[in-house]
Amino acid sequence: MKNTLKLLAAAATLLGASAGASAATAPFEAPEFSGISQWLNSEPLTIKQLRGKVILVDFWTYDCINCINTLSHVVQWHDKYKDKGLVVVGVHTPEYAFERKTENVRTALKRFDIRYPVAQDNRYATWNAYNNRYWPAFYLVNKKGQVVYTHFGEGQYEQTEARIQQLLAQTE
């Protein structure tokens, strides 16, 4: 019975993720970026140094069609809100061996016109720190350094953008 309940819980989680699950998350301290093999478009960043900013942590990989479908929205949010206090950090976590090559990631950044910081998380250290399980996955971090919103999969772009706007409007 216990295994059946675990299986049902896992299936519900996967179903929610594939349907573009979003959640106003009970705030928890955002984990630091760790185990990053390479920073692209930026010097190394930390959650601590970004305190006072709203951070969108986007777990993605360049060969994932669902990730590709979200990138135009993420790029737009970066362009629209970067001067208003939003910092987008793409955490490129590879699914396949060829996605681990920095030159392949650089090529993808050019192809998708990604100009925001990208952390290459080849060892899944940041992925694991966030207990992440999905590509793509958005984690919104408030100005206090707390994760307050998550979204897994495609869709609900208006809801995510509205949450970005709310967080930017908040005072610490």
Tab-separated table of C-alpha atoms in Angstrom:
chain	number	residue	atom	x	y	z
A	1	MET	CA	0.000	0.000	0.000
A	2	LYS	CA	2.824	2.393	0.920
A	3	ASN	CA	4.507	1.804	-2.460
A	4	THR	CA	1.204	2.373	-4.253
A	5	LEU	CA	0.786	5.730	-2.495
A	6	LYS	CA	4.338	6.725	-3.433
A	7	LEU	CA	3.666	5.730	-7.042
A	8	LEU	CA	0.438	7.740	-7.128
A	9	ALA	CA	2.175	10.781	-5.609
A	10	ALA	CA	4.978	10.546	-8.185
A	11	ALA	CA	2.459	10.210	-11.025
A	12	ALA	CA	0.531	13.253	-9.788
A	13	THR	CA	3.761	15.246	-9.609
A	14	LEU	CA	4.715	14.255	-13.138
A	15	LEU	CA	1.234	14.997	-14.451
A	16	GLY	CA	1.320	18.422	-12.831
A	17	ALA	CA	4.754	19.149	-14.274
A	18	SER	CA	3.786	18.077	-17.770
A	19	ALA	CA	0.715	20.264	-17.588
A	20	GLY	CA	2.802	23.327	-16.746
A	21	ALA	CA	2.302	23.302	-13.000
A	22	SER	CA	2.749	26.603	-11.197
A	23	ALA	CA	2.755	27.275	-7.539
A	24	ALA	CA	2.932	30.201	-5.210
A	25	THR	CA	5.550	28.449	-3.156
A	26	ALA	CA	5.820	28.714	0.616
A	27	PRO	CA	8.940	30.878	0.849
A	28	PHE	CA	12.230	29.070	1.357
A	29	GLU	CA	15.805	30.313	1.205
A	30	ALA	CA	17.087	30.150	-2.366
A	31	PRO	CA	20.059	27.799	-2.617
A	32	GLU	CA	23.323	29.247	-3.891
A	33	PHE	CA	24.594	28.458	-7.358
A	34	SER	CA	27.044	25.634	-6.702
A	35	GLY	CA	29.251	23.309	-8.704
A	36	ILE	CA	29.087	25.573	-11.748
A	37	SER	CA	31.718	24.543	-14.296
A	38	GLN	CA	31.445	27.717	-16.380
A	39	TRP	CA	29.665	31.070	-16.279
A	40	LEU	CA	28.674	32.460	-19.678
A	41	ASN	CA	27.661	36.078	-20.348
A	42	SER	CA	28.684	36.966	-16.788
A	43	GLU	CA	31.211	36.712	-14.021
A	44	PRO	CA	30.181	34.183	-11.349
A	45	LEU	CA	27.073	35.254	-9.444
A	46	THR	CA	25.711	34.360	-6.033
A	47	ILE	CA	22.230	34.582	-4.597
A	48	LYS	CA	23.709	36.545	-1.702
A	49	GLN	CA	25.218	39.245	-3.954
A	50	LEU	CA	21.903	39.523	-5.839
A	51	ARG	CA	19.903	40.208	-2.667
A	52	GLY	CA	17.664	43.218	-3.279
A	53	LYS	CA	16.954	42.049	-6.840
A	54	VAL	CA	14.250	39.726	-8.126
A	55	ILE	CA	15.864	36.634	-9.634
A	56	LEU	CA	14.397	34.272	-12.201
A	57	VAL	CA	16.341	31.011	-12.070
A	58	ASP	CA	15.584	29.107	-15.283
A	59	PHE	CA	16.698	25.468	-15.454
A	60	TRP	CA	17.014	24.544	-19.109
A	61	THR	CA	19.048	22.676	-21.684
A	62	TYR	CA	19.500	23.719	-25.293
A	63	ASP	CA	18.284	20.499	-26.926
A	64	CYS	CA	14.993	20.287	-24.990
A	65	ILE	CA	12.057	21.366	-27.191
A	66	ASN	CA	10.022	22.471	-24.163
A	67	CYS	CA	12.943	24.630	-23.015
A	68	ILE	CA	13.334	26.094	-26.491
A	69	ASN	CA	9.645	26.981	-26.505
A	70	THR	CA	10.030	28.973	-23.269
A	71	LEU	CA	13.219	30.837	-24.203
A	72	SER	CA	11.571	33.640	-26.188
A	73	HIS	CA	9.530	34.522	-23.071
A	74	VAL	CA	12.557	34.414	-20.796
A	75	VAL	CA	14.560	36.604	-23.207
A	76	GLN	CA	11.653	39.070	-23.352
A	77	TRP	CA	11.379	39.215	-19.554
A	78	HIS	CA	15.108	39.854	-19.314
A	79	ASP	CA	14.934	42.660	-21.879
A	80	LYS	CA	11.801	44.203	-20.367
A	81	TYR	CA	12.704	44.081	-16.660
A	82	LYS	CA	16.524	44.009	-16.409
A	83	ASP	CA	16.615	47.756	-15.717
A	84	LYS	CA	13.803	47.432	-13.153
A	85	GLY	CA	15.570	44.955	-10.876
A	86	LEU	CA	15.084	41.538	-12.507
A	87	VAL	CA	18.102	39.287	-12.922
A	88	VAL	CA	17.573	36.226	-15.093
A	89	VAL	CA	20.014	33.392	-14.504
A	90	GLY	CA	19.805	30.473	-16.874
A	91	VAL	CA	21.071	27.282	-15.274
A	92	HIS	CA	22.017	25.064	-18.196
A	93	THR	CA	21.822	21.510	-16.897
A	94	PRO	CA	22.520	18.959	-19.646
A	95	GLU	CA	20.398	15.922	-20.301
A	96	TYR	CA	22.833	14.393	-22.817
A	97	ALA	CA	26.635	14.187	-22.931
A	98	PHE	CA	26.970	16.502	-25.964
A	99	GLU	CA	25.099	19.232	-24.043
A	100	ARG	CA	27.981	19.348	-21.537
A	101	LYS	CA	30.329	20.965	-24.068
A	102	THR	CA	30.737	24.665	-23.374
A	103	GLU	CA	31.160	25.481	-27.065
A	104	ASN	CA	27.787	23.879	-27.842
A	105	VAL	CA	26.162	25.969	-25.100
A	106	ARG	CA	27.822	29.135	-26.466
A	107	THR	CA	26.442	28.335	-29.923
A	108	ALA	CA	22.959	27.922	-28.430
A	109	LEU	CA	23.241	31.283	-26.621
A	110	LYS	CA	23.902	32.960	-29.966
A	111	ARG	CA	21.136	31.045	-31.748
A	112	PHE	CA	18.523	31.978	-29.119
A	113	ASP	CA	19.901	35.506	-28.523
A	114	ILE	CA	20.468	34.842	-24.829
A	115	ARG	CA	22.391	37.731	-23.278
A	116	TYR	CA	21.641	37.112	-19.605
A	117	PRO	CA	23.967	35.113	-17.309
A	118	VAL	CA	24.053	31.369	-17.836
A	119	ALA	CA	25.570	28.949	-15.333
A	120	GLN	CA	26.721	25.668	-16.807
A	121	ASP	CA	25.653	23.062	-14.234
A	122	ASN	CA	27.222	19.921	-15.733
A	123	ARG	CA	27.422	18.126	-12.369
A	124	TYR	CA	23.796	18.905	-11.409
A	125	ALA	CA	24.959	20.558	-8.173
A	126	THR	CA	22.632	23.565	-8.443
A	127	TRP	CA	19.874	21.367	-9.919
A	128	ASN	CA	20.114	19.126	-6.837
A	129	ALA	CA	20.352	22.068	-4.436
A	130	TYR	CA	16.950	23.218	-5.747
A	131	ASN	CA	15.609	19.644	-5.688
A	132	ASN	CA	14.685	20.271	-9.294
A	133	ARG	CA	13.387	17.459	-11.498
A	134	TYR	CA	12.165	19.193	-14.648
A	135	TRP	CA	13.224	20.978	-17.822
A	136	PRO	CA	12.245	23.753	-18.076
A	137	ALA	CA	11.725	24.960	-14.531
A	138	PHE	CA	11.340	28.527	-13.282
A	139	TYR	CA	12.100	29.571	-9.715
A	140	LEU	CA	11.323	33.183	-8.781
A	141	VAL	CA	13.391	34.549	-5.917
A	142	ASN	CA	12.194	37.645	-4.063
A	143	LYS	CA	14.388	40.549	-2.951
A	144	LYS	CA	15.019	38.811	0.387
A	145	GLY	CA	16.558	35.782	-1.337
A	146	GLN	CA	13.560	33.475	-0.918
A	147	VAL	CA	12.008	31.268	-3.589
A	148	VAL	CA	8.352	32.289	-3.663
A	149	TYR	CA	7.089	30.906	-6.991
A	150	THR	CA	7.808	27.911	-9.195
A	151	HIS	CA	6.632	26.845	-12.615
A	152	PHE	CA	7.475	23.595	-14.398
A	153	GLY	CA	7.061	23.087	-18.133
A	154	GLU	CA	5.657	25.386	-20.768
A	155	GLY	CA	2.750	27.792	-20.526
A	156	GLN	CA	1.225	30.198	-18.020
A	157	TYR	CA	3.584	32.924	-19.230
A	158	GLU	CA	1.152	35.688	-18.272
A	159	GLN	CA	0.879	34.335	-14.725
A	160	THR	CA	4.669	34.124	-14.395
A	161	GLU	CA	5.135	37.642	-15.761
A	162	ALA	CA	2.472	38.980	-13.390
A	163	ARG	CA	4.362	37.413	-10.493
A	164	ILE	CA	7.605	39.023	-11.725
A	165	GLN	CA	5.840	42.386	-11.782
A	166	GLN	CA	4.447	41.878	-8.258
A	167	LEU	CA	7.860	40.990	-6.885
A	168	LEU	CA	9.514	43.961	-8.574
A	169	ALA	CA	6.892	46.280	-7.056
A	170	GLN	CA	7.487	45.010	-3.518
A	171	THR	CA	9.760	46.837	-1.133
A	172	GLU	CA	12.073	44.716	0.946
